[in-house]
């Protein structure tokens, strides 16, 4: 339960200790590095945050771990991270999407295409990302109607498929697919560190918070949420700039 503010005295001290251990730094994209926007295609990292992240990348491994496809997020960053993981953990920029996940989604993909006109009429849109599918309704004039249409789509979920609700989105995932927690565990091993930092703002970031090691600092963006497993919280996305500055200042 993230009862402590990351920018409070305890959180700042935790960042200073962490940076002495040369950690892997992991970041969600939407709502974390970039503010939430009404049109997802307009999401970008601010030049100031991009500059700070580039400076950190020159000293430490920095990973962006997002629900977006790797190709979709790469041009939105404004800096070159060490590693990008897409599709909630099921796509690695160097290895590609998990082939089992892509294959398992075929049945649902056909089902979604059949009902897509009904979803569109209700103000929901289908985004096929290869290793996951997102049903967005942020722009729906009537969110209740949109959720009812999405519920109809989900009434016939094929075996091996599950739905995860987020902020005005329902993510269609393959059961047992690599998640963000798996991705962070894999990256810490790959980059040879036990220490890590991770910050995110939505339900698909919780697997990281749940699996965090004793040498990790984790934070959830948004007011304190009793159901979150993050160690700390940020009040709003705009505080990320201060966090990154603190990290740079704490580097040995």
PDB file of C-alpha atoms in Angstrom:
ATOM      1  CA  UNK A   1       0.000   0.000   0.000  1.00  0.00           C
ATOM      2  CA  UNK A   2       1.780   3.200  -1.168  1.00  0.00           C
ATOM      3  CA  UNK A   3       1.208   5.327   1.925  1.00  0.00           C
ATOM      4  CA  UNK A   4       4.437   7.288   1.542  1.00  0.00           C
ATOM      5  CA  UNK A   5       5.057  10.105  -0.954  1.00  0.00           C
ATOM      6  CA  UNK A   6       8.116   9.458  -3.107  1.00  0.00           C
ATOM      7  CA  UNK A   7       9.057  13.131  -2.836  1.00  0.00           C
ATOM      8  CA  UNK A   8       8.748  13.130   0.953  1.00  0.00           C
ATOM      9  CA  UNK A   9      11.847  12.794   3.196  1.00  0.00           C
ATOM     10  CA  UNK A  10      11.663   8.990   3.332  1.00  0.00           C
ATOM     11  CA  UNK A  11      11.202   8.625  -0.419  1.00  0.00           C
ATOM     12  CA  UNK A  12      14.017  11.017  -1.258  1.00  0.00           C
ATOM     13  CA  UNK A  13      16.334   9.095   1.079  1.00  0.00           C
ATOM     14  CA  UNK A  14      15.314   5.828  -0.631  1.00  0.00           C
ATOM     15  CA  UNK A  15      16.192   7.284  -4.051  1.00  0.00           C
ATOM     16  CA  UNK A  16      19.603   8.414  -2.792  1.00  0.00           C
ATOM     17  CA  UNK A  17      20.373   4.950  -1.383  1.00  0.00           C
ATOM     18  CA  UNK A  18      19.157   3.234  -4.528  1.00  0.00           C
ATOM     19  CA  UNK A  19      21.250   5.303  -6.914  1.00  0.00           C
ATOM     20  CA  UNK A  20      24.431   4.350  -5.069  1.00  0.00           C
ATOM     21  CA  UNK A  21      23.730   0.737  -6.135  1.00  0.00           C
ATOM     22  CA  UNK A  22      23.582   1.618  -9.849  1.00  0.00           C
ATOM     23  CA  UNK A  23      20.071   0.225 -10.449  1.00  0.00           C
ATOM     24  CA  UNK A  24      18.046  -0.592 -13.517  1.00  0.00           C
ATOM     25  CA  UNK A  25      15.536   2.241 -14.009  1.00  0.00           C
ATOM     26  CA  UNK A  26      12.137   1.183 -15.375  1.00  0.00           C
ATOM     27  CA  UNK A  27       9.346   3.511 -16.474  1.00  0.00           C
ATOM     28  CA  UNK A  28       5.821   3.131 -17.783  1.00  0.00           C
ATOM     29  CA  UNK A  29       4.965   5.556 -20.603  1.00  0.00           C
ATOM     30  CA  UNK A  30       1.354   6.842 -20.647  1.00  0.00           C
ATOM     31  CA  UNK A  31       0.485   8.675 -17.453  1.00  0.00           C
ATOM     32  CA  UNK A  32       4.040   8.303 -16.148  1.00  0.00           C
ATOM     33  CA  UNK A  33       6.677   9.680 -18.505  1.00  0.00           C
ATOM     34  CA  UNK A  34       4.025  11.319 -20.690  1.00  0.00           C
ATOM     35  CA  UNK A  35       0.792  12.909 -19.461  1.00  0.00           C
ATOM     36  CA  UNK A  36      -2.509  11.237 -20.282  1.00  0.00           C
ATOM     37  CA  UNK A  37      -4.090  12.905 -23.322  1.00  0.00           C
ATOM     38  CA  UNK A  38      -7.548  12.594 -24.881  1.00  0.00           C
ATOM     39  CA  UNK A  39      -6.079  11.390 -28.191  1.00  0.00           C
ATOM     40  CA  UNK A  40      -3.476   8.630 -27.500  1.00  0.00           C
ATOM     41  CA  UNK A  41      -1.630   9.438 -30.723  1.00  0.00           C
ATOM     42  CA  UNK A  42      -0.721  12.860 -29.303  1.00  0.00           C
ATOM     43  CA  UNK A  43       1.188  11.453 -26.302  1.00  0.00           C
ATOM     44  CA  UNK A  44       4.797  12.634 -26.080  1.00  0.00           C
ATOM     45  CA  UNK A  45       7.475  13.045 -23.424  1.00  0.00           C
ATOM     46  CA  UNK A  46       8.324  16.673 -22.665  1.00  0.00           C
ATOM     47  CA  UNK A  47      11.745  17.908 -23.848  1.00  0.00           C
ATOM     48  CA  UNK A  48      12.880  18.459 -20.247  1.00  0.00           C
ATOM     49  CA  UNK A  49      12.023  14.918 -19.135  1.00  0.00           C
ATOM     50  CA  UNK A  50      13.548  13.478 -22.329  1.00  0.00           C
ATOM     51  CA  UNK A  51      16.795  15.360 -21.628  1.00  0.00           C
ATOM     52  CA  UNK A  52      16.956  14.099 -18.037  1.00  0.00           C
ATOM     53  CA  UNK A  53      16.281  10.529 -19.156  1.00  0.00           C
ATOM     54  CA  UNK A  54      18.992  10.752 -21.796  1.00  0.00           C
ATOM     55  CA  UNK A  55      21.475  11.852 -19.131  1.00  0.00           C
ATOM     56  CA  UNK A  56      20.474   8.911 -16.933  1.00  0.00           C
ATOM     57  CA  UNK A  57      20.765   6.490 -19.865  1.00  0.00           C
ATOM     58  CA  UNK A  58      24.381   7.560 -20.327  1.00  0.00           C
ATOM     59  CA  UNK A  59      25.109   6.316 -16.791  1.00  0.00           C
ATOM     60  CA  UNK A  60      22.629   3.481 -16.118  1.00  0.00           C
ATOM     61  CA  UNK A  61      20.354   1.000 -17.936  1.00  0.00           C
ATOM     62  CA  UNK A  62      16.978   2.683 -18.528  1.00  0.00           C
ATOM     63  CA  UNK A  63      13.958   0.699 -19.712  1.00  0.00           C
ATOM     64  CA  UNK A  64      10.573   1.883 -20.955  1.00  0.00           C
ATOM     65  CA  UNK A  65       7.960  -0.801 -20.274  1.00  0.00           C
ATOM     66  CA  UNK A  66       4.615   0.032 -21.852  1.00  0.00           C
ATOM     67  CA  UNK A  67       1.316  -1.375 -23.028  1.00  0.00           C
ATOM     68  CA  UNK A  68       1.968   0.184 -26.436  1.00  0.00           C
ATOM     69  CA  UNK A  69       3.778  -1.582 -29.255  1.00  0.00           C
ATOM     70  CA  UNK A  70       7.524  -0.958 -29.367  1.00  0.00           C
ATOM     71  CA  UNK A  71       7.296   0.744 -32.770  1.00  0.00           C
ATOM     72  CA  UNK A  72       4.468   2.956 -31.550  1.00  0.00           C
ATOM     73  CA  UNK A  73       6.248   4.237 -28.442  1.00  0.00           C
ATOM     74  CA  UNK A  74       9.783   4.611 -29.800  1.00  0.00           C
ATOM     75  CA  UNK A  75       9.182   7.840 -31.729  1.00  0.00           C
ATOM     76  CA  UNK A  76       7.315   9.403 -28.794  1.00  0.00           C
ATOM     77  CA  UNK A  77      10.210   9.290 -26.343  1.00  0.00           C
ATOM     78  CA  UNK A  78      12.614  12.018 -27.458  1.00  0.00           C
ATOM     79  CA  UNK A  79      15.554   9.947 -26.170  1.00  0.00           C
ATOM     80  CA  UNK A  80      17.006   6.481 -26.782  1.00  0.00           C
ATOM     81  CA  UNK A  81      16.494   4.181 -23.803  1.00  0.00           C
ATOM     82  CA  UNK A  82      18.629   1.133 -23.197  1.00  0.00           C
ATOM     83  CA  UNK A  83      15.670  -1.190 -23.678  1.00  0.00           C
ATOM     84  CA  UNK A  84      11.982  -0.971 -24.689  1.00  0.00           C
ATOM     85  CA  UNK A  85       9.408  -3.574 -23.698  1.00  0.00           C
ATOM     86  CA  UNK A  86       5.966  -3.321 -25.299  1.00  0.00           C
ATOM     87  CA  UNK A  87       2.573  -5.017 -25.118  1.00  0.00           C
ATOM     88  CA  UNK A  88       2.507  -5.109 -21.288  1.00  0.00           C
ATOM     89  CA  UNK A  89       5.635  -7.280 -21.240  1.00  0.00           C
ATOM     90  CA  UNK A  90       4.913  -9.596 -24.189  1.00  0.00           C
ATOM     91  CA  UNK A  91       7.111  -7.766 -26.741  1.00  0.00           C
ATOM     92  CA  UNK A  92      10.862  -7.156 -26.517  1.00  0.00           C
ATOM     93  CA  UNK A  93      12.400  -4.641 -28.931  1.00  0.00           C
ATOM     94  CA  UNK A  94      15.320  -7.008 -29.592  1.00  0.00           C
ATOM     95  CA  UNK A  95      13.401 -10.329 -29.626  1.00  0.00           C
ATOM     96  CA  UNK A  96      10.030  -9.266 -31.028  1.00  0.00           C
ATOM     97  CA  UNK A  97       6.569 -10.270 -29.750  1.00  0.00           C
ATOM     98  CA  UNK A  98       6.056 -13.567 -27.959  1.00  0.00           C
ATOM     99  CA  UNK A  99       4.936 -15.931 -30.786  1.00  0.00           C
ATOM    100  CA  UNK A 100       2.694 -18.029 -28.500  1.00  0.00           C
ATOM    101  CA  UNK A 101       0.814 -14.894 -27.481  1.00  0.00           C
ATOM    102  CA  UNK A 102       0.301 -13.734 -31.065  1.00  0.00           C
ATOM    103  CA  UNK A 103      -0.988 -17.169 -32.084  1.00  0.00           C
ATOM    104  CA  UNK A 104      -3.373 -17.462 -29.110  1.00  0.00           C
ATOM    105  CA  UNK A 105      -4.977 -14.089 -29.916  1.00  0.00           C
ATOM    106  CA  UNK A 106      -6.058 -15.174 -33.421  1.00  0.00           C
ATOM    107  CA  UNK A 107      -9.466 -16.463 -32.330  1.00  0.00           C
ATOM    108  CA  UNK A 108     -10.313 -13.352 -30.329  1.00  0.00           C
ATOM    109  CA  UNK A 109      -9.067 -11.146 -33.163  1.00  0.00           C
ATOM    110  CA  UNK A 110     -11.677 -12.645 -35.515  1.00  0.00           C
ATOM    111  CA  UNK A 111     -14.354 -12.212 -32.830  1.00  0.00           C
ATOM    112  CA  UNK A 112     -13.413  -8.541 -32.330  1.00  0.00           C
ATOM    113  CA  UNK A 113     -13.521  -7.811 -36.065  1.00  0.00           C
ATOM    114  CA  UNK A 114     -17.049  -9.212 -36.249  1.00  0.00           C
ATOM    115  CA  UNK A 115     -18.274  -6.941 -33.439  1.00  0.00           C
ATOM    116  CA  UNK A 116     -16.162  -3.898 -34.297  1.00  0.00           C
ATOM    117  CA  UNK A 117     -19.031  -1.976 -36.018  1.00  0.00           C
ATOM    118  CA  UNK A 118     -21.122  -2.327 -32.854  1.00  0.00           C
ATOM    119  CA  UNK A 119     -18.201  -1.145 -30.707  1.00  0.00           C
ATOM    120  CA  UNK A 120     -17.515   1.832 -32.986  1.00  0.00           C
ATOM    121  CA  UNK A 121     -21.160   2.866 -32.876  1.00  0.00           C
ATOM    122  CA  UNK A 122     -20.909   2.962 -29.081  1.00  0.00           C
ATOM    123  CA  UNK A 123     -17.763   5.105 -29.231  1.00  0.00           C
ATOM    124  CA  UNK A 124     -15.228   2.330 -28.558  1.00  0.00           C
ATOM    125  CA  UNK A 125     -12.298   1.548 -30.847  1.00  0.00           C
ATOM    126  CA  UNK A 126     -10.244  -1.619 -31.288  1.00  0.00           C
ATOM    127  CA  UNK A 127      -6.443  -1.324 -31.360  1.00  0.00           C
ATOM    128  CA  UNK A 128      -4.694  -4.529 -32.431  1.00  0.00           C
ATOM    129  CA  UNK A 129      -1.111  -4.463 -31.138  1.00  0.00           C
ATOM    130  CA  UNK A 130      -0.114  -7.941 -32.228  1.00  0.00           C
ATOM    131  CA  UNK A 131       0.649  -9.369 -28.782  1.00  0.00           C
ATOM    132  CA  UNK A 132      -2.367  -7.712 -27.113  1.00  0.00           C
ATOM    133  CA  UNK A 133      -5.561  -5.919 -28.122  1.00  0.00           C
ATOM    134  CA  UNK A 134      -6.859  -2.721 -26.531  1.00  0.00           C
ATOM    135  CA  UNK A 135     -10.489  -1.590 -26.563  1.00  0.00           C
ATOM    136  CA  UNK A 136     -10.426   2.176 -25.987  1.00  0.00           C
ATOM    137  CA  UNK A 137     -13.379   4.293 -24.960  1.00  0.00           C
ATOM    138  CA  UNK A 138     -11.758   7.525 -23.738  1.00  0.00           C
ATOM    139  CA  UNK A 139     -13.494   9.487 -26.522  1.00  0.00           C
ATOM    140  CA  UNK A 140     -16.889   7.780 -26.201  1.00  0.00           C
ATOM    141  CA  UNK A 141     -19.719  10.350 -25.828  1.00  0.00           C
ATOM    142  CA  UNK A 142     -21.473   7.920 -23.485  1.00  0.00           C
ATOM    143  CA  UNK A 143     -18.927   5.830 -21.493  1.00  0.00           C
ATOM    144  CA  UNK A 144     -21.683   3.685 -19.965  1.00  0.00           C
ATOM    145  CA  UNK A 145     -22.928   2.684 -23.430  1.00  0.00           C
ATOM    146  CA  UNK A 146     -19.350   1.977 -24.509  1.00  0.00           C
ATOM    147  CA  UNK A 147     -18.714  -0.256 -21.498  1.00  0.00           C
ATOM    148  CA  UNK A 148     -21.929  -2.175 -22.245  1.00  0.00           C
ATOM    149  CA  UNK A 149     -20.755  -2.778 -25.822  1.00  0.00           C
ATOM    150  CA  UNK A 150     -17.349  -3.957 -24.581  1.00  0.00           C
ATOM    151  CA  UNK A 151     -19.071  -6.273 -22.090  1.00  0.00           C
ATOM    152  CA  UNK A 152     -20.966  -7.860 -24.998  1.00  0.00           C
ATOM    153  CA  UNK A 153     -17.669  -8.435 -26.788  1.00  0.00           C
ATOM    154  CA  UNK A 154     -16.226 -10.077 -23.679  1.00  0.00           C
ATOM    155  CA  UNK A 155     -19.225 -12.412 -23.253  1.00  0.00           C
ATOM    156  CA  UNK A 156     -17.634 -14.804 -25.756  1.00  0.00           C
ATOM    157  CA  UNK A 157     -14.035 -14.822 -24.617  1.00  0.00           C
ATOM    158  CA  UNK A 158     -12.149 -17.747 -26.179  1.00  0.00           C
ATOM    159  CA  UNK A 159     -10.143 -20.094 -23.929  1.00  0.00           C
ATOM    160  CA  UNK A 160      -6.785 -18.726 -22.847  1.00  0.00           C
ATOM    161  CA  UNK A 161      -7.834 -15.069 -23.139  1.00  0.00           C
ATOM    162  CA  UNK A 162      -8.447 -12.610 -20.297  1.00  0.00           C
ATOM    163  CA  UNK A 163      -9.450  -8.955 -19.960  1.00  0.00           C
ATOM    164  CA  UNK A 164      -7.785  -6.322 -17.783  1.00  0.00           C
ATOM    165  CA  UNK A 165      -9.439  -2.971 -17.205  1.00  0.00           C
ATOM    166  CA  UNK A 166      -7.385   0.222 -17.203  1.00  0.00           C
ATOM    167  CA  UNK A 167      -8.051   3.937 -17.523  1.00  0.00           C
ATOM    168  CA  UNK A 168     -10.859   4.118 -20.114  1.00  0.00           C
ATOM    169  CA  UNK A 169      -9.435   1.008 -21.790  1.00  0.00           C
ATOM    170  CA  UNK A 170      -9.923  -2.749 -21.615  1.00  0.00           C
ATOM    171  CA  UNK A 171      -6.806  -4.747 -22.463  1.00  0.00           C
ATOM    172  CA  UNK A 172      -7.257  -8.184 -24.008  1.00  0.00           C
ATOM    173  CA  UNK A 173      -4.352 -10.384 -22.962  1.00  0.00           C
ATOM    174  CA  UNK A 174      -3.306 -14.007 -23.207  1.00  0.00           C
ATOM    175  CA  UNK A 175      -3.385 -15.865 -19.899  1.00  0.00           C
ATOM    176  CA  UNK A 176       0.145 -16.584 -18.748  1.00  0.00           C
ATOM    177  CA  UNK A 177       1.688 -14.101 -21.188  1.00  0.00           C
ATOM    178  CA  UNK A 178       4.789 -12.272 -19.930  1.00  0.00           C
ATOM    179  CA  UNK A 179       3.706  -9.216 -17.932  1.00  0.00           C
ATOM    180  CA  UNK A 180       5.578  -6.129 -16.777  1.00  0.00           C
ATOM    181  CA  UNK A 181       6.728  -7.936 -13.648  1.00  0.00           C
ATOM    182  CA  UNK A 182       8.287 -10.664 -15.785  1.00  0.00           C
ATOM    183  CA  UNK A 183       9.905  -8.016 -17.960  1.00  0.00           C
ATOM    184  CA  UNK A 184      11.526  -6.193 -15.040  1.00  0.00           C
ATOM    185  CA  UNK A 185      12.793  -9.460 -13.538  1.00  0.00           C
ATOM    186  CA  UNK A 186      14.271 -10.454 -16.907  1.00  0.00           C
ATOM    187  CA  UNK A 187      15.915  -7.069 -17.420  1.00  0.00           C
ATOM    188  CA  UNK A 188      17.526  -6.931 -13.978  1.00  0.00           C
ATOM    189  CA  UNK A 189      19.124 -10.316 -14.713  1.00  0.00           C
ATOM    190  CA  UNK A 190      20.150  -9.238 -18.203  1.00  0.00           C
ATOM    191  CA  UNK A 191      21.787  -6.032 -16.981  1.00  0.00           C
ATOM    192  CA  UNK A 192      23.343  -7.680 -13.940  1.00  0.00           C
ATOM    193  CA  UNK A 193      21.801  -5.784 -11.045  1.00  0.00           C
ATOM    194  CA  UNK A 194      19.667  -6.634  -8.017  1.00  0.00           C
ATOM    195  CA  UNK A 195      18.639  -3.006  -7.527  1.00  0.00           C
ATOM    196  CA  UNK A 196      15.834  -1.424  -9.524  1.00  0.00           C
ATOM    197  CA  UNK A 197      13.404   1.463  -9.710  1.00  0.00           C
ATOM    198  CA  UNK A 198      10.000   1.275 -11.343  1.00  0.00           C
ATOM    199  CA  UNK A 199       7.149   3.751 -11.636  1.00  0.00           C
ATOM    200  CA  UNK A 200       3.749   3.333 -13.313  1.00  0.00           C
ATOM    201  CA  UNK A 201       0.191   4.569 -13.045  1.00  0.00           C
ATOM    202  CA  UNK A 202      -2.214   1.737 -13.895  1.00  0.00           C
ATOM    203  CA  UNK A 203      -3.308  -1.791 -13.049  1.00  0.00           C
ATOM    204  CA  UNK A 204      -0.894  -3.404 -15.501  1.00  0.00           C
ATOM    205  CA  UNK A 205       2.012  -1.989 -13.454  1.00  0.00           C
ATOM    206  CA  UNK A 206       0.951  -3.873 -10.327  1.00  0.00           C
ATOM    207  CA  UNK A 207       2.800  -7.108 -11.274  1.00  0.00           C
ATOM    208  CA  UNK A 208       6.053  -5.133 -10.985  1.00  0.00           C
ATOM    209  CA  UNK A 209       5.107  -3.752  -7.593  1.00  0.00           C
ATOM    210  CA  UNK A 210       4.101  -7.207  -6.347  1.00  0.00           C
ATOM    211  CA  UNK A 211       7.371  -8.844  -7.447  1.00  0.00           C
ATOM    212  CA  UNK A 212       9.718  -6.039  -6.396  1.00  0.00           C
ATOM    213  CA  UNK A 213      12.858  -7.156  -4.595  1.00  0.00           C
ATOM    214  CA  UNK A 214      14.144  -5.762  -1.329  1.00  0.00           C
ATOM    215  CA  UNK A 215      16.599  -3.551  -3.236  1.00  0.00           C
ATOM    216  CA  UNK A 216      13.869  -1.937  -5.354  1.00  0.00           C
ATOM    217  CA  UNK A 217      12.021   1.355  -5.083  1.00  0.00           C
ATOM    218  CA  UNK A 218       8.553   1.353  -6.665  1.00  0.00           C
ATOM    219  CA  UNK A 219       6.036   4.160  -7.062  1.00  0.00           C
ATOM    220  CA  UNK A 220       2.478   4.525  -8.321  1.00  0.00           C
ATOM    221  CA  UNK A 221       1.511   7.786 -10.048  1.00  0.00           C
ATOM    222  CA  UNK A 222      -1.695   9.260  -8.679  1.00  0.00           C
ATOM    223  CA  UNK A 223      -3.210   9.886  -5.264  1.00  0.00           C
ATOM    224  CA  UNK A 224      -2.645   7.190  -2.689  1.00  0.00           C
ATOM    225  CA  UNK A 225      -4.410   3.962  -3.675  1.00  0.00           C
ATOM    226  CA  UNK A 226      -5.059   1.460  -0.896  1.00  0.00           C
ATOM    227  CA  UNK A 227      -5.091  -1.500  -3.273  1.00  0.00           C
ATOM    228  CA  UNK A 228      -1.691  -0.797  -4.859  1.00  0.00           C
ATOM    229  CA  UNK A 229       1.428  -2.759  -3.928  1.00  0.00           C
ATOM    230  CA  UNK A 230       3.816   0.102  -4.749  1.00  0.00           C
ATOM    231  CA  UNK A 231       6.085   1.306  -1.958  1.00  0.00           C
ATOM    232  CA  UNK A 232       5.553   5.017  -2.670  1.00  0.00           C
ATOM    233  CA  UNK A 233       3.290   7.296  -4.652  1.00  0.00           C
ATOM    234  CA  UNK A 234       3.517  10.490  -6.698  1.00  0.00           C
ATOM    235  CA  UNK A 235       0.621  12.935  -6.572  1.00  0.00           C
ATOM    236  CA  UNK A 236       0.736  13.578 -10.325  1.00  0.00           C
ATOM    237  CA  UNK A 237       2.704  12.887 -13.483  1.00  0.00           C
ATOM    238  CA  UNK A 238       4.281  16.357 -13.417  1.00  0.00           C
ATOM    239  CA  UNK A 239       6.372  15.278 -10.400  1.00  0.00           C
ATOM    240  CA  UNK A 240       8.413  12.942 -12.611  1.00  0.00           C
ATOM    241  CA  UNK A 241      10.729  15.805 -13.548  1.00  0.00           C
ATOM    242  CA  UNK A 242      11.728  16.269  -9.893  1.00  0.00           C
ATOM    243  CA  UNK A 243      12.244  12.523  -9.445  1.00  0.00           C
ATOM    244  CA  UNK A 244      14.613  12.339 -12.422  1.00  0.00           C
ATOM    245  CA  UNK A 245      16.567  15.371 -11.189  1.00  0.00           C
ATOM    246  CA  UNK A 246      16.959  13.735  -7.774  1.00  0.00           C
ATOM    247  CA  UNK A 247      18.259  10.583  -9.439  1.00  0.00           C
ATOM    248  CA  UNK A 248      20.907  12.480 -11.384  1.00  0.00           C
ATOM    249  CA  UNK A 249      22.005  14.386  -8.296  1.00  0.00           C
ATOM    250  CA  UNK A 250      22.296  11.154  -6.282  1.00  0.00           C
ATOM    251  CA  UNK A 251      24.496   9.337  -8.780  1.00  0.00           C
ATOM    252  CA  UNK A 252      27.972   8.646  -7.297  1.00  0.00           C
TER     253      UNK A 252
END
